[in-house]
PDB file of C-alpha atoms in Angstrom:
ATOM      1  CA  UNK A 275      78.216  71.271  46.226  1.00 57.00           C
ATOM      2  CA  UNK A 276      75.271  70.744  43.783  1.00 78.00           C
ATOM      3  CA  UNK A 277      77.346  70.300  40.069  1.00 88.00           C
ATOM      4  CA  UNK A 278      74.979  70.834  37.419  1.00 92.00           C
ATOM      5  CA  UNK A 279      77.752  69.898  34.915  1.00 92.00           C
ATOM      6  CA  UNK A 280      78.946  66.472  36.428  1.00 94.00           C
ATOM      7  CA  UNK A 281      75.060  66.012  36.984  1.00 94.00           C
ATOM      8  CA  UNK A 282      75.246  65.651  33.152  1.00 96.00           C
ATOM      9  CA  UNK A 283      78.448  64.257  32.751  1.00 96.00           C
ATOM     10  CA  UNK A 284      77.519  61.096  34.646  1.00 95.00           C
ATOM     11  CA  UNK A 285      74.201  60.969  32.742  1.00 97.00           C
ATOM     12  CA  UNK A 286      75.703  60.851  29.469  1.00 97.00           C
ATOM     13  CA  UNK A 287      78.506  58.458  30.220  1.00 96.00           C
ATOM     14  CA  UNK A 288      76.056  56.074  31.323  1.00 97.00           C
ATOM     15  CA  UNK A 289      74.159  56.290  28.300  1.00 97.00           C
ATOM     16  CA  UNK A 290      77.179  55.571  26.592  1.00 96.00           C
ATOM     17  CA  UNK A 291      77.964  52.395  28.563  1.00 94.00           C
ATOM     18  CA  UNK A 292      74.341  51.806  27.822  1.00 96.00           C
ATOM     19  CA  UNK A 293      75.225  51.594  24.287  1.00 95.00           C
ATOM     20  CA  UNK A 294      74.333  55.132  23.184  1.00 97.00           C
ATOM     21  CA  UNK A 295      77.847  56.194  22.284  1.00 96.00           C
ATOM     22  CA  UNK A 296      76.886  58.709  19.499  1.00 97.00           C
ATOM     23  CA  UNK A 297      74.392  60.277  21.516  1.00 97.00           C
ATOM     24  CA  UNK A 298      76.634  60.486  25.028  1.00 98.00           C
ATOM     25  CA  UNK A 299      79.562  61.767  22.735  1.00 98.00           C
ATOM     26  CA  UNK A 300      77.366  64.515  21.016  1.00 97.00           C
ATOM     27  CA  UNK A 301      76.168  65.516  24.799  1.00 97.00           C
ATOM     28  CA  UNK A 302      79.430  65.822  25.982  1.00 98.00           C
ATOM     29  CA  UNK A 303      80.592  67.849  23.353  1.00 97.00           C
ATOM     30  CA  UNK A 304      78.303  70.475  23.472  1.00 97.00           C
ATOM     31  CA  UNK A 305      78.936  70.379  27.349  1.00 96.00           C
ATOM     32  CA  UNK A 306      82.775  70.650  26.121  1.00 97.00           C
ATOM     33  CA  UNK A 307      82.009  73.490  24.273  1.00 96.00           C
ATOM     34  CA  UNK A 308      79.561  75.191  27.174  1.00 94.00           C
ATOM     35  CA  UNK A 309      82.792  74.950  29.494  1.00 94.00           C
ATOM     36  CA  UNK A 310      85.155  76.246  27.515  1.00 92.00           C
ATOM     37  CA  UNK A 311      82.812  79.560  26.694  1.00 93.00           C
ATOM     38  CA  UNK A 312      82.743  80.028  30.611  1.00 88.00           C
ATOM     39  CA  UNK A 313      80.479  77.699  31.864  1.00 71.00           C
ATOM     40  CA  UNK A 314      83.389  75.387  33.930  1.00 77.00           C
ATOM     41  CA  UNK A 315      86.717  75.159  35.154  1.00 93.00           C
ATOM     42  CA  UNK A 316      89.599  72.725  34.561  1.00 96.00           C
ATOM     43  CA  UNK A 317      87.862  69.737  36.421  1.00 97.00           C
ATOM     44  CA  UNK A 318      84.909  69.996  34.147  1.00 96.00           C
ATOM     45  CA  UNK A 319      87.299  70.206  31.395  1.00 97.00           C
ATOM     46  CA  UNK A 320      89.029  67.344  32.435  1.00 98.00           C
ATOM     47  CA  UNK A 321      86.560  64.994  33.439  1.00 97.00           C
ATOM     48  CA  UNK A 322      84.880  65.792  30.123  1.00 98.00           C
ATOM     49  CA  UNK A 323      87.571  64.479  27.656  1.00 98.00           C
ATOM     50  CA  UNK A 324      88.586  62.237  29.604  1.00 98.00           C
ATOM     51  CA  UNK A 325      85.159  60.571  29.707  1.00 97.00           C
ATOM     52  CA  UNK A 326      84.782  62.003  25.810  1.00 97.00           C
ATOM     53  CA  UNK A 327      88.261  59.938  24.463  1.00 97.00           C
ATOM     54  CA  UNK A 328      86.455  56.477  25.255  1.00 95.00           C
ATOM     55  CA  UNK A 329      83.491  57.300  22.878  1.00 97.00           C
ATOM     56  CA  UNK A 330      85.833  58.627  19.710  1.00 96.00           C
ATOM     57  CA  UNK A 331      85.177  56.260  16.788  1.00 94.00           C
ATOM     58  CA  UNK A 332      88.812  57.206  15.226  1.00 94.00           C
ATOM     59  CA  UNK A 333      92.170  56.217  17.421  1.00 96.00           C
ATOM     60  CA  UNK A 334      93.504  59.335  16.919  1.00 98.00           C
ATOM     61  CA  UNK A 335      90.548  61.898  18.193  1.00 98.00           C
ATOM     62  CA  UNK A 336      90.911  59.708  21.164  1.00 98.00           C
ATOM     63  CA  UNK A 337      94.240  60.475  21.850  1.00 98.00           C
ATOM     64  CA  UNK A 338      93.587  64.091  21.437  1.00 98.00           C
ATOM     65  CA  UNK A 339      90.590  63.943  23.741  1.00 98.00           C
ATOM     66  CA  UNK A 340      93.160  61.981  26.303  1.00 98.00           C
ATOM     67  CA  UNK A 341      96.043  64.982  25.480  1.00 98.00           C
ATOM     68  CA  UNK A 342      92.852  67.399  26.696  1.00 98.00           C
ATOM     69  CA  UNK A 343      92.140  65.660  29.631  1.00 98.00           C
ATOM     70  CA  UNK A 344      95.893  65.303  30.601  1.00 98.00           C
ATOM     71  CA  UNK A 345      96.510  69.223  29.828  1.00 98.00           C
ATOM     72  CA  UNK A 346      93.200  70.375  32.386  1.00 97.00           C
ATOM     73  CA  UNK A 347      94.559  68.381  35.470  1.00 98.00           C
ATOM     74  CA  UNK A 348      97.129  70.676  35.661  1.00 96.00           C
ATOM     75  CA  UNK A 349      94.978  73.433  36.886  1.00 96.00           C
ATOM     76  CA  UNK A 350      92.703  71.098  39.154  1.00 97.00           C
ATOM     77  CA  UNK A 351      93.315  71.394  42.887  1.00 96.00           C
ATOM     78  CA  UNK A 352      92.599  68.663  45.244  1.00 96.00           C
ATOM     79  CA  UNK A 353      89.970  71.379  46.743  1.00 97.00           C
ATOM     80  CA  UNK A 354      88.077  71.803  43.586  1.00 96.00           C
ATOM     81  CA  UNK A 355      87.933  68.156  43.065  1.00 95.00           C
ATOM     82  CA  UNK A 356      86.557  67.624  46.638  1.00 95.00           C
ATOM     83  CA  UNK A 357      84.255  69.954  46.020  1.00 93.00           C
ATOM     84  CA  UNK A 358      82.891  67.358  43.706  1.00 93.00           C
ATOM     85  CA  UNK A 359      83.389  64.720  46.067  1.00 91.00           C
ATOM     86  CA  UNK A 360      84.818  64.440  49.257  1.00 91.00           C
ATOM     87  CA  UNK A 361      87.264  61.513  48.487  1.00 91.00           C
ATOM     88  CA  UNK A 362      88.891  62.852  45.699  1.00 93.00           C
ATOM     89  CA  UNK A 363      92.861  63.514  45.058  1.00 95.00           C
ATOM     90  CA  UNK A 364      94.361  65.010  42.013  1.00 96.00           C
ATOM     91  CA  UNK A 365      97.012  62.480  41.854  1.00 96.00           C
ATOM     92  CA  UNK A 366      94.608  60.099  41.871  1.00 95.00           C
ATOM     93  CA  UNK A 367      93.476  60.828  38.497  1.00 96.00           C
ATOM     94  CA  UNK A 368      96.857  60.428  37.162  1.00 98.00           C
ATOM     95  CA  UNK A 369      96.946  56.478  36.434  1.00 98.00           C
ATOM     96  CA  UNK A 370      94.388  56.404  34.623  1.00 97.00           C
ATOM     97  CA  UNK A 371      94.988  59.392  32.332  1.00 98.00           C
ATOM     98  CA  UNK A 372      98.281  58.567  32.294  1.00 98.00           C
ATOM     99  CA  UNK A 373      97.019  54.871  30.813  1.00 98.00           C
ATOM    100  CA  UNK A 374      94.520  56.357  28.332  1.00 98.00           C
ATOM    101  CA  UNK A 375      97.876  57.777  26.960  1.00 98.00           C
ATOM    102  CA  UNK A 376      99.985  55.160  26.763  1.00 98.00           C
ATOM    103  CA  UNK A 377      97.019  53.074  25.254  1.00 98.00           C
ATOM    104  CA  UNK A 378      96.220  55.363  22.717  1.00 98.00           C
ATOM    105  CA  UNK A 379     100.331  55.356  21.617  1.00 98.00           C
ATOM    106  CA  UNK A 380     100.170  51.505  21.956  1.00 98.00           C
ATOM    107  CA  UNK A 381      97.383  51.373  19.790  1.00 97.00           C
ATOM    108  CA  UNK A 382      98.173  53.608  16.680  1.00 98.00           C
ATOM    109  CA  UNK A 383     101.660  52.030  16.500  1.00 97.00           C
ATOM    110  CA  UNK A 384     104.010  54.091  18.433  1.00 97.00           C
ATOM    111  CA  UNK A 385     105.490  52.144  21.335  1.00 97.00           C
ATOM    112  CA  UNK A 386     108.104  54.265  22.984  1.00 97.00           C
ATOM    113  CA  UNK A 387     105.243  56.912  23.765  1.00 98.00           C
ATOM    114  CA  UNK A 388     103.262  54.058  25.297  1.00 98.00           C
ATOM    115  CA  UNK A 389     106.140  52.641  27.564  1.00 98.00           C
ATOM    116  CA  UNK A 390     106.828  56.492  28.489  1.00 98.00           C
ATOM    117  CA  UNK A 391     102.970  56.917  29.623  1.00 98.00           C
ATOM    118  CA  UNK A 392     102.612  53.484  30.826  1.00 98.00           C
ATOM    119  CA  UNK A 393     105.680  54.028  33.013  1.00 98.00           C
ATOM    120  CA  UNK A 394     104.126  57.261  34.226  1.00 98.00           C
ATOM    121  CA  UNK A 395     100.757  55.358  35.268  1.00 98.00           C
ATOM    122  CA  UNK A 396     102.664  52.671  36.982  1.00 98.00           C
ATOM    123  CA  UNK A 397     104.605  55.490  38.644  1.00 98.00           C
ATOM    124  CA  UNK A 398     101.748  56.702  39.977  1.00 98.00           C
ATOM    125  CA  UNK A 399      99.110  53.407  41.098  1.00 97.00           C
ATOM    126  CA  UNK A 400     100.313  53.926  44.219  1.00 97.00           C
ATOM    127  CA  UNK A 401      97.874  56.849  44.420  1.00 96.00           C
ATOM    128  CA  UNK A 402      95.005  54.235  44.020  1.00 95.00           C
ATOM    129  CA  UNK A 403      92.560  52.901  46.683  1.00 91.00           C
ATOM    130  CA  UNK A 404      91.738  49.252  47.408  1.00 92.00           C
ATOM    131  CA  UNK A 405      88.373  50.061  46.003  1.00 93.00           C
ATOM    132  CA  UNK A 406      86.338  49.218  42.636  1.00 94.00           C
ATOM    133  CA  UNK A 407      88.243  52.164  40.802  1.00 92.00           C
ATOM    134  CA  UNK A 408      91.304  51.254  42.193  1.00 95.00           C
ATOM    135  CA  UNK A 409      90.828  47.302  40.764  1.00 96.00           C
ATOM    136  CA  UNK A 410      89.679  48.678  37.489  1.00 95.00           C
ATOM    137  CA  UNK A 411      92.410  50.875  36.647  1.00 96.00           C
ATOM    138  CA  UNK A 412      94.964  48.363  37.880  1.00 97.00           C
ATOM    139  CA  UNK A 413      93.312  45.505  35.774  1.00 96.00           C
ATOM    140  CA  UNK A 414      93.762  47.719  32.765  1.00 96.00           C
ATOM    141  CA  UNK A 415      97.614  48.617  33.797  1.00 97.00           C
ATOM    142  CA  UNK A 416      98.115  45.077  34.082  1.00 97.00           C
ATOM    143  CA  UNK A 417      96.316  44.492  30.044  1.00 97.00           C
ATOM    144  CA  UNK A 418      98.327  47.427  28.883  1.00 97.00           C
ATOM    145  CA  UNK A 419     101.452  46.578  30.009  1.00 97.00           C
ATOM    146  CA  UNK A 420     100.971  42.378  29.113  1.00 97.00           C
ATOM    147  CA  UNK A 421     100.193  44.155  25.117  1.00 97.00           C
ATOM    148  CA  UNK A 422     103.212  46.144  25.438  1.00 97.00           C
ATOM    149  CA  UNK A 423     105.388  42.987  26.047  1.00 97.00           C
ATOM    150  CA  UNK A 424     103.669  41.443  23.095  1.00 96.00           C
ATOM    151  CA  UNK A 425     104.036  44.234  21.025  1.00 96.00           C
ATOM    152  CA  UNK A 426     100.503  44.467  19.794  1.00 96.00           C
ATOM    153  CA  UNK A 427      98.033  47.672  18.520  1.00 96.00           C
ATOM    154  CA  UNK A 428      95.537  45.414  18.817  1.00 95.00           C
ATOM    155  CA  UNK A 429      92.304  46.918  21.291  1.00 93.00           C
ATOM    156  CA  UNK A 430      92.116  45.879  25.059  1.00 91.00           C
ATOM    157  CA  UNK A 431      89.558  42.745  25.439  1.00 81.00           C
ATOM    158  CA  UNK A 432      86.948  44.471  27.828  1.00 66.00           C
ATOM    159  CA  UNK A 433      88.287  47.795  28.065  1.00 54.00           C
TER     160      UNK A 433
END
């Protein structure tokens, strides 16, 4: 199925990881906005925070970005999502918005969200392939849950 929203979506994240963060987070607001007048469903909506949390500038419009992201993948189906792309599960999505979640906590201070969240995403890694996803998200349980331990707030090194 041709997806003229994800089209975009993946165009401005990677201008984002190119280093245009102001200019992929405008873009993906006004595609945030688009969707929620009618023009997507709750996969849009949730692959749209999602992606829009990592390029907040303030801790805590991440974590409402994240909360956004989390709240949409109720109402995607595994069909809608394969629509997208053939390989795609719902529960796959759950580590790693799970994780957003209990690194946003972790980072503005509040520690017994994050080890709720992070225990959630760890519940849940079993829905992960042996694939470059898979190793990311899993490197960046394995971060989250080492700053846990050590009690910092501190950002992730490479994350």
């Amino acid at each position: 199925m041709e997806d003229d929203v994800m089209a975009r979506v993946t165009a401005a994240v990677q201008r984002g990881q190119a280093g245009e963060r102001a200019s992929a987070r405008v873009e993906l607001e006004t595609m945030w906005t688009e969707v929620e007048r009618g023009g997507g469903d709750d996969f849009h909506r949730c692959v749209i925070a999602h992606f829009l949390a990592d390029l907040q500038e303030n801790q805590q419009d991440e974590l409402r970005w994240d909360e956004r992201a989390l709240a949409a993948v109720d109402g995607v189906t595994d069909e809608r999502a394969q629509e997208f792309d053939g390989s795609l599960r719902v529960r796959g999505f759950m580590p790693s918005l799970y994780l957003s979640l209990a690194d946003d906590h972790r980072r503005l201070g509040d520690a017994g969200r994050a080890r709720e969240f992070f225990e959630k995403a760890r519940a849940t890694a079993d829905a992960l392939g042996d694939d470059a996803y898979g190793g990311l998200v899993k490197g960046i349980l394995d971060k989250v849950g080492r700053a846990l331990a050590e009690g910092s707030a501190e950002p992730l090194p490479d994350r």
